[in-house]
C-alpha positions as a printed Julia matrix, in Angstrom:
527×3 Matrix{Float64}:
 14.34   80.74  39.03
 17.04   83.43  39.28
 20.59   82.21  38.88
 24.11   83.65  38.83
 24.39   87.16  37.4
 27.84   87.4   35.86
 30.07   87.39  32.8
 31.66   83.98  32.45
 33.39   84.18  29.12
 34.58   86.62  26.49
 36.62   87.15  23.39
 37.63   90.76  22.78
 40.01   92.82  20.74
 41.92   95.83  22.08
 44.0    98.08  19.84
 44.04  100.42  16.89
 41.69   98.19  14.87
 38.69   96.28  16.18
 37.76   92.79  15.1
 34.2    92.39  16.3
 33.78   88.92  14.92
 35.31   85.52  14.99
 33.36   83.15  12.82
 33.22   79.4   12.55
 36.65   77.88  12.96
 37.71   80.94  14.94
 38.27   83.05  11.84
 37.6    86.76  12.17
 34.71   87.66   9.95
 32.86   90.98  10.27
 29.46   90.56  11.83
 29.97   86.95  12.91
 30.3    85.67  16.46
 33.02   83.46  17.97
 32.1    79.86  18.68
 32.25   79.46  22.46
 31.76   76.18  24.26
 29.99   77.99  27.12
 26.28   78.59  26.76
 24.71   81.89  27.69
 23.67   85.24  26.32
 26.08   86.76  23.79
 26.53   90.48  24.48
 28.51   92.79  22.17
 31.52   94.47  23.75
 32.31   97.76  22.07
 33.88  101.06  23.05
 35.21  103.29  20.3
 35.02  106.52  22.28
 38.69  106.58  23.19
 41.94  104.81  22.39
 42.5   101.91  22.61
 39.4   100.55  20.88
 37.47   97.65  22.4
 35.36   95.21  20.38
 34.2    91.66  20.77
 31.69   89.42  22.53
 30.99   88.47  26.15
 28.93   85.48  27.28
 26.77   86.23  30.3
 24.41   84.64  32.77
 21.73   87.05  33.87
 22.28   90.75  33.21
 25.59   91.83  34.7
 27.44   94.99  33.64
 29.88   93.95  30.93
 32.36   96.7   30.07
 32.61   99.14  33.01
 34.4   102.48  32.8
 35.72  105.22  35.05
 37.35  108.11  33.23
 40.09  106.64  31.05
 39.92  103.15  32.58
 37.94  100.31  30.98
 37.45   96.91  32.64
 35.9    93.57  31.69
 35.6    91.02  34.48
 34.6    87.4   33.87
 33.71   85.7   37.13
 33.22   87.01  40.64
 35.01   88.17  43.81
 34.67   86.51  47.21
 36.39   88.94  49.59
 34.01   91.81  48.95
 33.69   92.63  52.67
 37.42   93.23  53.05
 37.63   95.26  49.85
 34.65   97.45  50.64
 35.92   97.97  54.18
 39.22   99.25  52.82
 37.69  101.36  50.04
 34.94  102.8   52.24
 32.27  105.18  51.05
 29.53  103.63  48.95
 31.69  100.81  47.58
 29.48   98.16  49.22
 26.8    98.95  46.63
 29.16   98.32  43.69
 29.09   95.2   41.54
 32.21   93.05  41.43
 33.57   94.63  38.23
 32.99   98.15  39.55
 34.58   97.18  42.86
 37.69   95.93  41.06
 37.82   99.13  39.03
 37.71  101.18  42.27
 40.5    98.99  43.67
 42.58   99.67  40.55
 42.05  103.39  41.03
 43.43  103.13  44.56
 46.14  100.48  44.36
 46.97  100.13  40.66
 48.42   96.7   39.71
 48.7    95.88  43.42
 44.92   95.59  43.5
 45.19   92.11  41.98
 47.23   90.96  44.98
 44.27   91.8   47.2
 41.66   89.73  45.38
 40.2    86.4   46.42
 37.96   85.28  43.59
 37.31   83.21  40.51
 37.96   85.47  37.55
 39.79   86.61  34.47
 40.08   90.37  33.99
 41.05   92.66  31.14
 41.72   96.35  31.76
 43.0    99.36  29.83
 44.15  102.59  31.43
 44.61  105.28  28.77
 46.26  107.61  31.28
 49.26  105.29  31.58
 48.98  103.43  28.27
 48.74  100.13  30.16
 46.71   97.08  29.22
 46.35   94.5   31.99
 45.39   90.85  31.61
 44.98   89.08  34.94
 43.81   85.78  36.39
 42.8    84.78  39.88
 45.3    83.09  42.21
 44.45   79.63  40.84
 44.02   80.62  37.19
 40.62   78.97  37.49
 39.2    81.08  34.63
 41.66   80.56  31.75
 42.76   83.69  29.9
 44.39   83.38  26.48
 46.16   86.13  24.53
 47.33   86.72  20.98
 49.09   89.89  19.8
 49.81   91.51  16.44
 50.85   94.94  15.21
 47.34   96.37  15.49
 46.4    95.13  18.94
 45.74   92.35  21.38
 43.07   89.65  21.31
 42.07   88.08  24.62
 39.68   85.22  25.31
 38.61   82.79  27.99
 38.58   79.95  25.43
 41.61   79.27  23.23
 39.41   77.95  20.43
 38.11   81.47  19.72
 41.66   82.64  18.95
 43.0    79.53  17.23
 43.01   80.9   13.69
 43.75   84.58  14.23
 47.06   85.87  12.93
 49.43   86.91  15.7
 52.6    86.24  17.59
 53.51   84.97  21.06
 54.3    87.57  23.71
 57.65   85.97  24.49
 57.06   85.57  28.23
 58.84   82.78  30.05
 56.59   80.46  32.02
 53.49   80.96  29.89
 51.61   77.99  28.48
 50.9    77.92  24.76
 47.84   76.33  23.22
 48.84   73.18  21.26
 48.23   73.66  17.56
 47.47   77.38  17.88
 50.71   79.24  17.18
 51.02   82.5   19.06
 48.22   81.81  21.56
 49.58   81.92  25.11
 47.92   81.65  28.5
 48.22   84.13  31.36
 49.74   82.12  34.24
 47.72   81.53  37.39
 48.09   84.25  39.98
 49.51   86.74  37.49
 48.7    90.19  36.18
 50.41   90.89  32.86
 51.17   94.59  32.39
 51.36   95.26  28.66
 52.54   98.44  26.96
 52.68   99.26  23.28
 49.52   97.32  22.43
 48.66   98.16  18.84
 52.28   98.62  17.82
 55.28   96.57  16.8
 57.1    96.88  20.14
 54.64   95.44  22.63
 56.24   94.69  26.0
 54.91   92.59  28.84
 55.82   92.42  32.49
 54.47   89.64  34.69
 53.4    90.7   38.18
 52.87   87.66  40.38
 49.87   88.09  42.62
 49.93   84.73  44.42
 52.16   81.69  44.7
 51.55   78.51  46.72
 53.34   78.77  50.07
 56.45   76.64  50.46
 56.97   77.37  54.13
 55.14   75.17  56.63
 53.43   76.12  59.91
 53.39   74.14  63.15
 50.1    74.89  64.89
 48.72   72.62  67.57
 46.09   70.08  66.61
 43.14   72.09  67.93
 44.38   75.32  66.35
 44.86   73.63  62.97
 41.44   71.96  63.05
 39.71   75.22  63.99
 41.59   77.14  61.28
 40.61   74.7   58.52
 37.0    74.58  59.67
 36.67   78.36  59.82
 38.34   78.94  56.44
 36.16   76.37  54.69
 32.97   77.74  56.25
 33.88   81.28  55.15
 34.73   80.1   51.62
 31.3    78.49  51.23
 29.46   81.45  52.76
 31.1    84.03  50.5
 30.24   81.97  47.42
 26.51   81.9   48.09
 24.61   84.89  46.72
 21.21   86.05  47.93
 18.32   86.17  45.5
 19.41   83.08  43.58
 17.78   79.67  43.39
 18.89   77.12  45.96
 22.44   75.97  45.16
 23.36   72.46  44.07
 26.23   70.44  45.55
 27.94   67.59  43.73
 27.97   64.9   46.43
 30.06   61.75  46.19
 29.6    60.7   49.8
 33.24   61.33  50.69
 34.76   63.8   53.12
 35.59   66.5   50.53
 32.18   66.91  48.91
 30.44   66.11  52.21
 32.17   69.05  53.89
 31.06   71.48  51.19
 27.53   70.06  51.33
 27.38   70.4   55.12
 28.35   74.08  55.11
 26.11   74.85  52.14
 23.06   73.15  53.67
 23.59   75.06  56.92
 23.55   78.38  55.07
 21.08   77.83  52.21
 17.7    76.24  52.91
 16.59   74.01  50.07
 20.12   73.03  49.07
 20.07   70.29  46.45
 22.64   67.52  46.12
 23.34   65.17  43.23
 25.45   62.07  42.63
 26.42   60.26  39.47
 27.5    56.69  38.74
 27.53   53.96  36.12
 26.8    50.24  36.05
 30.54   49.8   36.6
 30.67   51.74  39.85
 28.78   54.24  41.97
 28.83   55.79  45.45
 25.09   56.22  45.78
 24.73   54.6   49.22
 27.45   56.77  50.75
 26.09   59.96  49.16
 22.53   59.12  50.21
 23.68   58.74  53.82
 25.16   62.25  53.79
 22.11   63.75  52.06
 19.74   62.26  54.63
 21.95   63.49  57.47
 22.02   67.04  56.06
 18.46   67.12  54.77
 19.34   68.06  51.2
 17.0    67.43  48.28
 19.0    64.6   46.75
 18.97   63.03  43.29
 21.0    60.41  41.45
 22.06   60.2   37.82
 23.11   56.86  36.39
 24.72   56.53  32.97
 25.85   53.48  31.1
 29.65   53.46  31.06
 29.76   53.58  27.26
 27.56   56.7   27.33
 29.89   58.29  29.88
 33.0    57.72  27.76
 31.27   59.2   24.75
 31.12   62.48  26.65
 34.84   62.9   25.87
 34.32   65.4   23.0
 32.44   67.72  25.38
 35.08   67.32  28.1
 37.89   68.18  25.67
 35.96   71.13  24.23
 35.44   72.46  27.76
 38.86   71.82  29.29
 40.92   72.42  26.11
 43.59   69.95  27.24
 45.16   66.79  25.8
 46.08   64.98  29.04
 43.98   61.78  29.17
 44.54   61.29  32.91
 43.11   64.7   33.77
 40.29   64.14  31.29
 39.34   61.01  33.24
 38.95   63.16  36.36
 36.84   65.74  34.52
 34.7    63.46  32.36
 32.14   62.45  35.03
 31.71   66.08  36.06
 31.04   67.27  32.51
 28.59   64.39  32.01
 26.8    65.28  35.25
 26.57   69.02  34.49
 25.08   68.31  31.08
 22.33   66.24  32.69
 21.27   68.6   35.43
 18.08   70.64  35.22
 17.93   73.34  32.59
 18.43   76.92  33.69
 21.41   78.6   35.34
 22.55   76.9   38.53
 25.22   77.71  41.1
 27.01   74.4   41.67
 29.47   73.77  44.5
 31.93   70.88  44.46
 34.54   69.36  46.71
 36.93   69.07  43.77
 40.57   69.9   44.44
 40.88   69.16  48.17
 43.26   66.27  47.5
 45.92   68.53  45.97
 46.86   70.66  49.04
 46.12   67.8   51.46
 47.99   65.07  49.59
 44.96   62.79  49.35
 46.27   61.23  46.14
 49.53   60.23  47.86
 48.2    58.31  50.84
 50.63   55.45  50.14
 53.82   57.53  50.16
 56.4    56.21  52.57
 57.2    59.23  54.74
 55.93   62.66  55.75
 58.81   64.22  53.8
 57.75   62.34  50.67
 54.14   63.42  51.22
 55.11   67.07  51.62
 57.36   66.96  48.56
 54.53   65.47  46.48
 52.18   68.22  47.66
 54.73   70.92  46.79
 55.14   69.39  43.33
 51.39   69.17  42.73
 50.89   72.77  43.81
 53.69   73.86  41.48
 52.21   71.99  38.53
 48.45   72.58  38.66
 48.42   75.54  36.27
 47.25   74.82  32.73
 45.37   71.61  33.57
 42.05   73.52  33.58
 40.62   71.23  36.25
 38.45   74.03  37.61
 37.66   75.89  34.41
 34.12   77.32  34.45
 33.69   76.03  30.89
 33.3    72.49  32.3
 29.85   73.48  33.56
 29.46   76.45  31.23
 29.1    74.01  28.35
 25.74   73.27  29.99
 25.02   76.92  30.88
 25.9    76.55  34.58
 28.39   78.12  37.02
 30.65   76.07  39.3
 32.67   77.02  42.35
 35.27   75.09  44.33
 35.61   76.23  47.96
 38.76   74.18  48.65
 40.55   76.39  46.11
 39.57   79.6   47.83
 42.78   81.58  48.29
 42.55   81.67  52.1
 41.68   77.97  52.28
 44.67   77.09  50.1
 46.98   79.27  52.16
 45.9    77.38  55.27
 45.89   73.85  53.84
 49.13   74.01  51.88
 51.13   75.58  54.71
 50.21   73.02  57.38
 53.02   70.64  58.26
 52.43   67.22  56.67
 51.9    65.46  59.99
 48.56   67.27  60.26
 47.54   65.94  56.85
 48.47   62.34  57.58
 48.16   61.59  61.29
 47.76   58.35  63.18
 47.53   56.5   59.87
 44.66   58.67  58.58
 44.89   60.67  55.36
 43.5    64.25  55.33
 43.33   64.05  59.12
 42.92   67.78  59.76
 39.96   68.08  57.38
 38.28   64.98  58.8
 38.6    66.44  62.29
 37.26   69.83  61.17
 34.14   68.14  59.78
 33.63   65.48  62.45
 30.69   67.28  64.04
 28.93   68.03  60.76
 28.86   64.69  58.94
 28.0    61.07  59.78
 30.84   59.25  61.51
 31.12   56.74  58.66
 31.61   59.58  56.17
 34.37   61.15  58.25
 36.18   57.79  58.4
 35.48   56.76  54.79
 38.61   56.05  52.68
 39.45   58.32  49.78
 37.95   57.49  46.38
 38.5    59.72  43.33
 35.52   60.85  41.27
 36.85   58.93  38.27
 37.08   55.83  40.45
 33.65   56.28  42.02
 32.02   56.58  38.6
 34.18   53.92  36.96
 35.53   56.29  34.32
 39.02   54.82  34.05
 37.86   51.23  33.76
 34.98   52.26  31.46
 37.28   53.98  28.97
 39.7    51.05  29.11
 36.84   48.58  28.73
 35.49   50.38  25.67
 38.89   50.22  23.98
 39.39   46.56  24.84
 35.94   45.83  23.39
 37.11   47.5   20.17
 39.95   44.97  19.94
 42.76   47.21  21.25
 45.49   45.28  23.04
 45.88   46.07  26.74
 49.44   47.27  26.22
 48.13   49.79  23.66
 45.42   51.34  25.87
 47.45   54.16  27.39
 48.85   55.26  24.04
 45.43   55.1   22.37
 43.88   57.22  25.11
 46.58   59.85  24.51
 46.04   59.72  20.74
 42.27   60.05  21.2
 42.68   63.06  23.48
 44.89   64.86  20.96
 42.65   63.98  17.99
 39.59   65.25  19.85
 41.45   68.41  20.84
 42.39   69.12  17.23
 38.76   68.66  16.2
 36.84   70.58  18.86
 39.43   73.23  19.82
 41.55   73.91  16.74
 38.91   73.17  14.09
 36.01   74.14  16.44
 33.9    71.18  15.37
 30.84   71.04  17.67
 31.24   68.08  20.06
 27.96   66.58  18.9
 29.34   66.41  15.35
 32.42   64.38  16.28
 32.4    60.82  14.96
 33.46   58.97  18.1
 33.95   55.6   16.44
 36.12   57.15  13.75
 38.17   58.88  16.46
 38.87   55.53  18.1
 39.78   53.84  14.81
 42.12   56.6   13.66
 43.79   56.77  17.07
 44.44   53.02  17.05
 45.83   53.21  13.51
 48.16   56.05  14.5
 49.5    54.14  17.5
 50.08   50.98  15.5
 51.87   52.89  12.73
 54.28   54.22  15.32
 54.93   50.72  16.57
 55.61   49.44  13.08
 58.09   52.29  12.6
 59.89   51.18  15.77
 59.08   54.37  17.62
 58.45   54.18  21.34
 54.81   54.65  22.35
 54.17   55.79  25.93
C-alpha cells in the first residue's frame, strides 16, 4: 500500500560545527537522535563537503530525496508543492521530471528569494547558498509546516518541532513579529508566508531579513453571483486535484457531513476511485447520520469511529505534543482530529480535510450583526491565524500520516478572503458562495445544513467540561483549569519531551486545579 513519499519533519544544524544529535529532553548528545512527535523513518542529514556544514535528522515517509544539492546550493524541503505545472511551465526543459525539492532548487537558481513568492504548497524549507553566504529559512503562505530556529555563535539550528530545540543553548534572532516558543528561550518561529534571509550564520553578527511571500488580501472584490460561485468551485476543484498523487493508496477524507468536508469529499471521490471517508463521534454527540448520507451519495468506502468522551479528552497529551500550543480553545478544535488520526488504519495515508473553511468565509461569525462586522471579523481571523498550528502536519504525523487542507490552498484563500462579505452571508445563509458552488455535487440537505464545528459535532467541549465537573471542579473554575492543564501538558510533552503515553492525566488535572485555587486564595484574577 504505497503512501506519500516526502520529508515531513527535520531537525538540522547549519554552521561551523555540526550537532548531529539531540537526545532525550532535546539535549544535544553525539550519536543520539532528537525526540520527534511525528512517526516515520529517521534519515541522517549530513554534508561536510563544503561550508557551511549540515548535520541532523529528517523524518520521512517513503523514500524521498532528503538533502538535495546543485553546485554550492543545499536544500532540505519538508512537505510538498501543489503548483508544479506552473513552475515547470516557467522553468521549461526537463523540470517536469524533478521532485519537489529539486524543482524548488531550480526555482531558486532562477529567481533567488523571489522563488518563494511563486510557491503554492505545504512546506518548510531550509537552504544554504555558499556563493552568496545566505541561509534561507522559509515557510509556505499559511505557515502550515511550523519552522523553528535557534542561533548561537557556531551556527543555526532549525526544526519543524520546537521540542527538539528546547534545551539547546542559543539566542533569539531579534526579529519583530516572530513567535517564540513558551518556556524555550531563544527558540523563535518563522512567520507564515515568510522567507528569512540570514547572513553571518556561524558567527557573532548574524543578521536576518524577513521577506514576506504572502499576506491575506485586505481588498475586496465585487464579482457577480455566478462569477463568484464559478471561481470558488474551480479553485477548490483544482486544490483537491493537485493534492492527489498517482501511485498512492486511495486517499481518505475526514467527513463530518457538513458543507466543508462534504465539498472536499465530493471532489476527491470524483478524482480518486476507492476514496475512503471516516467520521468520529462520542456518546455525547456525533454527526454519523449526516456523514453517512454524504458517503452514500458519493459512493465512498465509509467508516465510523466512536470513542467514549472520557477517552477522547485523555487524548490531550498527544494533541499538545503535536500542536505545541497552550491555547485550550484551539486544542478543543484539534483534539477530535488527533484522536481520529491515531485510530485510523496503520500505514501511511494521505488524508484530506475540510478544516479551515470557516476562517476566510466567516462561518464562526454567523451571528454577527452586519456585513461590516462579518468582514472585520474575517480580517482579524486572517491576521491572527499564525502560530496556532491548526494545520500542522504533526497532528497526523504523530500517527505516521500526512494531512492536507484544500481550503487553505493559496489560490483558494486568495479567492475566498477577497470576496465581498455579502457573498459569504447572503439571503440569511452563511457561507452562501461555497454552498452554491457545491450544490450540484452534494445532497440538498447537506448543502442547506447549518454549521457545526468539529469540536461541537464530537462533543469535545462539553466532554472536557464534564470530566472536570466530575472531578469536583466548580463550573466557574473550568475555563481557568483548562488553561492550566494546557500549559502543564505543554511543559511536560514539549519542554521536558515526556512521551504523551507517560503523562499522568489524573495528576495533571489535580495539579492544575490546585494551581488555580492557589491563585484565587492569593486574590489574583483567574481568567
